[in-house]
Amino acid sequence: MNTLVAVAIAPFGVGDELAPYVAEAVRIIRDSGLPHRTTSMFTEIEGPWDEVMAVVRDATMVLADQGIRTEVILKADIRPGHTGTLTRKVEAVGELLAE
C-alpha cells in the first residue's frame, strides 16, 4: 500500500542548535533507499506502509537510543494504487499555476 508521510523528528533538551541531531535522523532516512525529500521543517518519505514506518521508527530511535527526549510529528497519505506522489502532487499544482 503506497504511503507518503511528512515527518519531523526533533530532540528536546539538547540546546539551541538542533541541526546535528536532525542530520542523524535524516541520514537514516536517506540511507533507506526510499524516495524522500527534506525541507526546512519536514522530511517526506514515500513507499510501502511497513517500509516507511520502519524508517520513521529507525530515524526516531537513532536519537531516543542516545537517551534524548524525541518528538515526532507525522502526517500520512495512504493512497492505494498510486506511486510517485512525492513529486506528482507538486507537479500538478505547478501545472495549474502555469496556466
mmCIF file with all atom_site columns, C-alpha atoms in Angstrom:
data_model
loop_
_atom_site.group_PDB
_atom_site.id
_atom_site.type_symbol
_atom_site.label_atom_id
_atom_site.label_alt_id
_atom_site.label_comp_id
_atom_site.label_asym_id
_atom_site.label_entity_id
_atom_site.label_seq_id
_atom_site.pdbx_PDB_ins_code
_atom_site.Cartn_x
_atom_site.Cartn_y
_atom_site.Cartn_z
_atom_site.occupancy
_atom_site.B_iso_or_equiv
_atom_site.pdbx_formal_charge
_atom_site.auth_seq_id
_atom_site.auth_comp_id
_atom_site.auth_asym_id
_atom_site.auth_atom_id
_atom_site.pdbx_PDB_model_num
ATOM 1  C CA . MET A 1 1  ? 0.000  0.000  0.000   1.00 0.00 ? 1  MET A CA 1
ATOM 2  C CA . ASN A 1 2  ? 1.664  3.236  -1.120  1.00 0.00 ? 2  ASN A CA 1
ATOM 3  C CA . THR A 1 3  ? 2.209  5.689  1.708   1.00 0.00 ? 3  THR A CA 1
ATOM 4  C CA . LEU A 1 4  ? 3.515  9.237  1.658   1.00 0.00 ? 4  LEU A CA 1
ATOM 5  C CA . VAL A 1 5  ? 4.491  10.684 5.037   1.00 0.00 ? 5  VAL A CA 1
ATOM 6  C CA . ALA A 1 6  ? 5.714  14.059 6.170   1.00 0.00 ? 6  ALA A CA 1
ATOM 7  C CA . VAL A 1 7  ? 7.716  13.585 9.349   1.00 0.00 ? 7  VAL A CA 1
ATOM 8  C CA . ALA A 1 8  ? 9.556  15.934 11.672  1.00 0.00 ? 8  ALA A CA 1
ATOM 9  C CA . ILE A 1 9  ? 11.863 14.268 14.190  1.00 0.00 ? 9  ILE A CA 1
ATOM 10 C CA . ALA A 1 10 ? 13.401 16.633 16.723  1.00 0.00 ? 10 ALA A CA 1
ATOM 11 C CA . PRO A 1 11 ? 15.289 16.302 20.020  1.00 0.00 ? 11 PRO A CA 1
ATOM 12 C CA . PHE A 1 12 ? 14.451 18.148 23.222  1.00 0.00 ? 12 PHE A CA 1
ATOM 13 C CA . GLY A 1 13 ? 16.801 19.320 25.935  1.00 0.00 ? 13 GLY A CA 1
ATOM 14 C CA . VAL A 1 14 ? 19.968 19.384 23.832  1.00 0.00 ? 14 VAL A CA 1
ATOM 15 C CA . GLY A 1 15 ? 20.391 23.144 23.454  1.00 0.00 ? 15 GLY A CA 1
ATOM 16 C CA . ASP A 1 16 ? 19.524 25.630 20.749  1.00 0.00 ? 16 ASP A CA 1
ATOM 17 C CA . GLU A 1 17 ? 21.283 24.049 17.775  1.00 0.00 ? 17 GLU A CA 1
ATOM 18 C CA . LEU A 1 18 ? 19.336 21.019 16.596  1.00 0.00 ? 18 LEU A CA 1
ATOM 19 C CA . ALA A 1 19 ? 20.870 20.526 13.132  1.00 0.00 ? 19 ALA A CA 1
ATOM 20 C CA . PRO A 1 20 ? 23.434 17.876 14.169  1.00 0.00 ? 20 PRO A CA 1
ATOM 21 C CA . TYR A 1 21 ? 20.688 15.746 15.727  1.00 0.00 ? 21 TYR A CA 1
ATOM 22 C CA . VAL A 1 22 ? 18.248 16.242 12.873  1.00 0.00 ? 22 VAL A CA 1
ATOM 23 C CA . ALA A 1 23 ? 21.029 15.270 10.467  1.00 0.00 ? 23 ALA A CA 1
ATOM 24 C CA . GLU A 1 24 ? 21.385 11.927 12.271  1.00 0.00 ? 24 GLU A CA 1
ATOM 25 C CA . ALA A 1 25 ? 17.694 11.187 11.677  1.00 0.00 ? 25 ALA A CA 1
ATOM 26 C CA . VAL A 1 26 ? 17.790 12.388 8.062   1.00 0.00 ? 26 VAL A CA 1
ATOM 27 C CA . ARG A 1 27 ? 20.831 10.195 7.384   1.00 0.00 ? 27 ARG A CA 1
ATOM 28 C CA . ILE A 1 28 ? 18.786 7.122  8.378   1.00 0.00 ? 28 ILE A CA 1
ATOM 29 C CA . ILE A 1 29 ? 16.020 8.209  6.007   1.00 0.00 ? 29 ILE A CA 1
ATOM 30 C CA . ARG A 1 30 ? 18.443 8.819  3.132   1.00 0.00 ? 30 ARG A CA 1
ATOM 31 C CA . ASP A 1 31 ? 20.164 5.502  3.679   1.00 0.00 ? 31 ASP A CA 1
ATOM 32 C CA . SER A 1 32 ? 16.806 3.693  3.462   1.00 0.00 ? 32 SER A CA 1
ATOM 33 C CA . GLY A 1 33 ? 16.730 3.963  -0.327  1.00 0.00 ? 33 GLY A CA 1
ATOM 34 C CA . LEU A 1 34 ? 13.095 5.105  -0.275  1.00 0.00 ? 34 LEU A CA 1
ATOM 35 C CA . PRO A 1 35 ? 12.138 8.216  -2.247  1.00 0.00 ? 35 PRO A CA 1
ATOM 36 C CA . HIS A 1 36 ? 12.407 11.199 0.085   1.00 0.00 ? 36 HIS A CA 1
ATOM 37 C CA . ARG A 1 37 ? 12.731 14.985 0.172   1.00 0.00 ? 37 ARG A CA 1
ATOM 38 C CA . THR A 1 38 ? 13.917 17.128 3.093   1.00 0.00 ? 38 THR A CA 1
ATOM 39 C CA . THR A 1 39 ? 12.729 20.708 3.578   1.00 0.00 ? 39 THR A CA 1
ATOM 40 C CA . SER A 1 40 ? 13.292 23.161 6.397   1.00 0.00 ? 40 SER A CA 1
ATOM 41 C CA . MET A 1 41 ? 10.570 21.669 8.583   1.00 0.00 ? 41 MET A CA 1
ATOM 42 C CA . PHE A 1 42 ? 9.749  18.141 7.377   1.00 0.00 ? 42 PHE A CA 1
ATOM 43 C CA . THR A 1 43 ? 11.128 15.187 5.505   1.00 0.00 ? 43 THR A CA 1
ATOM 44 C CA . GLU A 1 44 ? 8.726  13.421 3.158   1.00 0.00 ? 44 GLU A CA 1
ATOM 45 C CA . ILE A 1 45 ? 9.158  9.697  2.564   1.00 0.00 ? 45 ILE A CA 1
ATOM 46 C CA . GLU A 1 46 ? 7.259  7.505  0.088   1.00 0.00 ? 46 GLU A CA 1
ATOM 47 C CA . GLY A 1 47 ? 6.913  3.753  -0.172  1.00 0.00 ? 47 GLY A CA 1
ATOM 48 C CA . PRO A 1 48 ? 5.055  0.753  1.200   1.00 0.00 ? 48 PRO A CA 1
ATOM 49 C CA . TRP A 1 49 ? 3.493  1.379  4.634   1.00 0.00 ? 49 TRP A CA 1
ATOM 50 C CA . ASP A 1 50 ? 5.650  -1.117 6.545   1.00 0.00 ? 50 ASP A CA 1
ATOM 51 C CA . GLU A 1 51 ? 8.882  0.128  4.982   1.00 0.00 ? 51 GLU A CA 1
ATOM 52 C CA . VAL A 1 52 ? 8.068  3.808  5.536   1.00 0.00 ? 52 VAL A CA 1
ATOM 53 C CA . MET A 1 53 ? 7.064  3.249  9.153   1.00 0.00 ? 53 MET A CA 1
ATOM 54 C CA . ALA A 1 54 ? 10.204 1.184  9.805   1.00 0.00 ? 54 ALA A CA 1
ATOM 55 C CA . VAL A 1 55 ? 12.310 4.081  8.537   1.00 0.00 ? 55 VAL A CA 1
ATOM 56 C CA . VAL A 1 56 ? 10.410 6.541  10.738  1.00 0.00 ? 56 VAL A CA 1
ATOM 57 C CA . ARG A 1 57 ? 10.992 4.223  13.707  1.00 0.00 ? 57 ARG A CA 1
ATOM 58 C CA . ASP A 1 58 ? 14.710 3.847  12.961  1.00 0.00 ? 58 ASP A CA 1
ATOM 59 C CA . ALA A 1 59 ? 15.185 7.595  12.432  1.00 0.00 ? 59 ALA A CA 1
ATOM 60 C CA . THR A 1 60 ? 13.447 8.270  15.749  1.00 0.00 ? 60 THR A CA 1
ATOM 61 C CA . MET A 1 61 ? 15.393 5.643  17.649  1.00 0.00 ? 61 MET A CA 1
ATOM 62 C CA . VAL A 1 62 ? 18.761 6.970  16.481  1.00 0.00 ? 62 VAL A CA 1
ATOM 63 C CA . LEU A 1 63 ? 18.110 9.844  18.896  1.00 0.00 ? 63 LEU A CA 1
ATOM 64 C CA . ALA A 1 64 ? 15.993 8.104  21.546  1.00 0.00 ? 64 ALA A CA 1
ATOM 65 C CA . ASP A 1 65 ? 18.573 5.337  21.916  1.00 0.00 ? 65 ASP A CA 1
ATOM 66 C CA . GLN A 1 66 ? 21.044 8.049  22.975  1.00 0.00 ? 66 GLN A CA 1
ATOM 67 C CA . GLY A 1 67 ? 18.733 8.948  25.846  1.00 0.00 ? 67 GLY A CA 1
ATOM 68 C CA . ILE A 1 68 ? 17.467 12.060 24.058  1.00 0.00 ? 68 ILE A CA 1
ATOM 69 C CA . ARG A 1 69 ? 13.829 13.014 24.501  1.00 0.00 ? 69 ARG A CA 1
ATOM 70 C CA . THR A 1 70 ? 12.496 12.975 20.940  1.00 0.00 ? 70 THR A CA 1
ATOM 71 C CA . GLU A 1 71 ? 9.349  14.477 19.408  1.00 0.00 ? 71 GLU A CA 1
ATOM 72 C CA . VAL A 1 72 ? 7.846  13.038 16.225  1.00 0.00 ? 72 VAL A CA 1
ATOM 73 C CA . ILE A 1 73 ? 5.245  14.855 14.143  1.00 0.00 ? 73 ILE A CA 1
ATOM 74 C CA . LEU A 1 74 ? 3.816  12.667 11.387  1.00 0.00 ? 74 LEU A CA 1
ATOM 75 C CA . LYS A 1 75 ? 1.243  13.177 8.664   1.00 0.00 ? 75 LYS A CA 1
ATOM 76 C CA . ALA A 1 76 ? 0.422  10.270 6.350   1.00 0.00 ? 76 ALA A CA 1
ATOM 77 C CA . ASP A 1 77 ? -1.380 9.975  2.995   1.00 0.00 ? 77 ASP A CA 1
ATOM 78 C CA . ILE A 1 78 ? -2.264 6.375  2.149   1.00 0.00 ? 78 ILE A CA 1
ATOM 79 C CA . ARG A 1 79 ? -3.397 6.150  -1.460  1.00 0.00 ? 79 ARG A CA 1
ATOM 80 C CA . PRO A 1 80 ? -3.909 2.647  -2.858  1.00 0.00 ? 80 PRO A CA 1
ATOM 81 C CA . GLY A 1 81 ? -2.945 2.185  -6.492  1.00 0.00 ? 81 GLY A CA 1
ATOM 82 C CA . HIS A 1 82 ? -0.756 5.290  -6.744  1.00 0.00 ? 82 HIS A CA 1
ATOM 83 C CA . THR A 1 83 ? 3.004  5.757  -6.715  1.00 0.00 ? 83 THR A CA 1
ATOM 84 C CA . GLY A 1 84 ? 5.249  8.734  -7.353  1.00 0.00 ? 84 GLY A CA 1
ATOM 85 C CA . THR A 1 85 ? 3.050  11.014 -5.275  1.00 0.00 ? 85 THR A CA 1
ATOM 86 C CA . LEU A 1 86 ? 6.109  12.631 -3.675  1.00 0.00 ? 86 LEU A CA 1
ATOM 87 C CA . THR A 1 87 ? 6.727  14.522 -6.914  1.00 0.00 ? 87 THR A CA 1
ATOM 88 C CA . ARG A 1 88 ? 3.404  14.255 -8.740  1.00 0.00 ? 88 ARG A CA 1
ATOM 89 C CA . LYS A 1 89 ? 1.438  16.328 -6.229  1.00 0.00 ? 89 LYS A CA 1
ATOM 90 C CA . VAL A 1 90 ? 3.838  19.244 -6.574  1.00 0.00 ? 90 VAL A CA 1
ATOM 91 C CA . GLU A 1 91 ? 3.926  18.902 -10.373 1.00 0.00 ? 91 GLU A CA 1
ATOM 92 C CA . ALA A 1 92 ? 0.109  19.014 -10.563 1.00 0.00 ? 92 ALA A CA 1
ATOM 93 C CA . VAL A 1 93 ? -0.017 22.299 -8.657  1.00 0.00 ? 93 VAL A CA 1
ATOM 94 C CA . GLY A 1 94 ? 2.792  23.725 -10.791 1.00 0.00 ? 94 GLY A CA 1
ATOM 95 C CA . GLU A 1 95 ? 0.930  22.829 -13.979 1.00 0.00 ? 95 GLU A CA 1
ATOM 96 C CA . LEU A 1 96 ? -2.187 24.591 -12.724 1.00 0.00 ? 96 LEU A CA 1
ATOM 97 C CA . LEU A 1 97 ? -0.230 27.703 -11.763 1.00 0.00 ? 97 LEU A CA 1
ATOM 98 C CA . ALA A 1 98 ? 1.415  27.827 -15.193 1.00 0.00 ? 98 ALA A CA 1
ATOM 99 C CA . GLU A 1 99 ? -1.971 28.250 -16.896 1.00 0.00 ? 99 GLU A CA 1
#
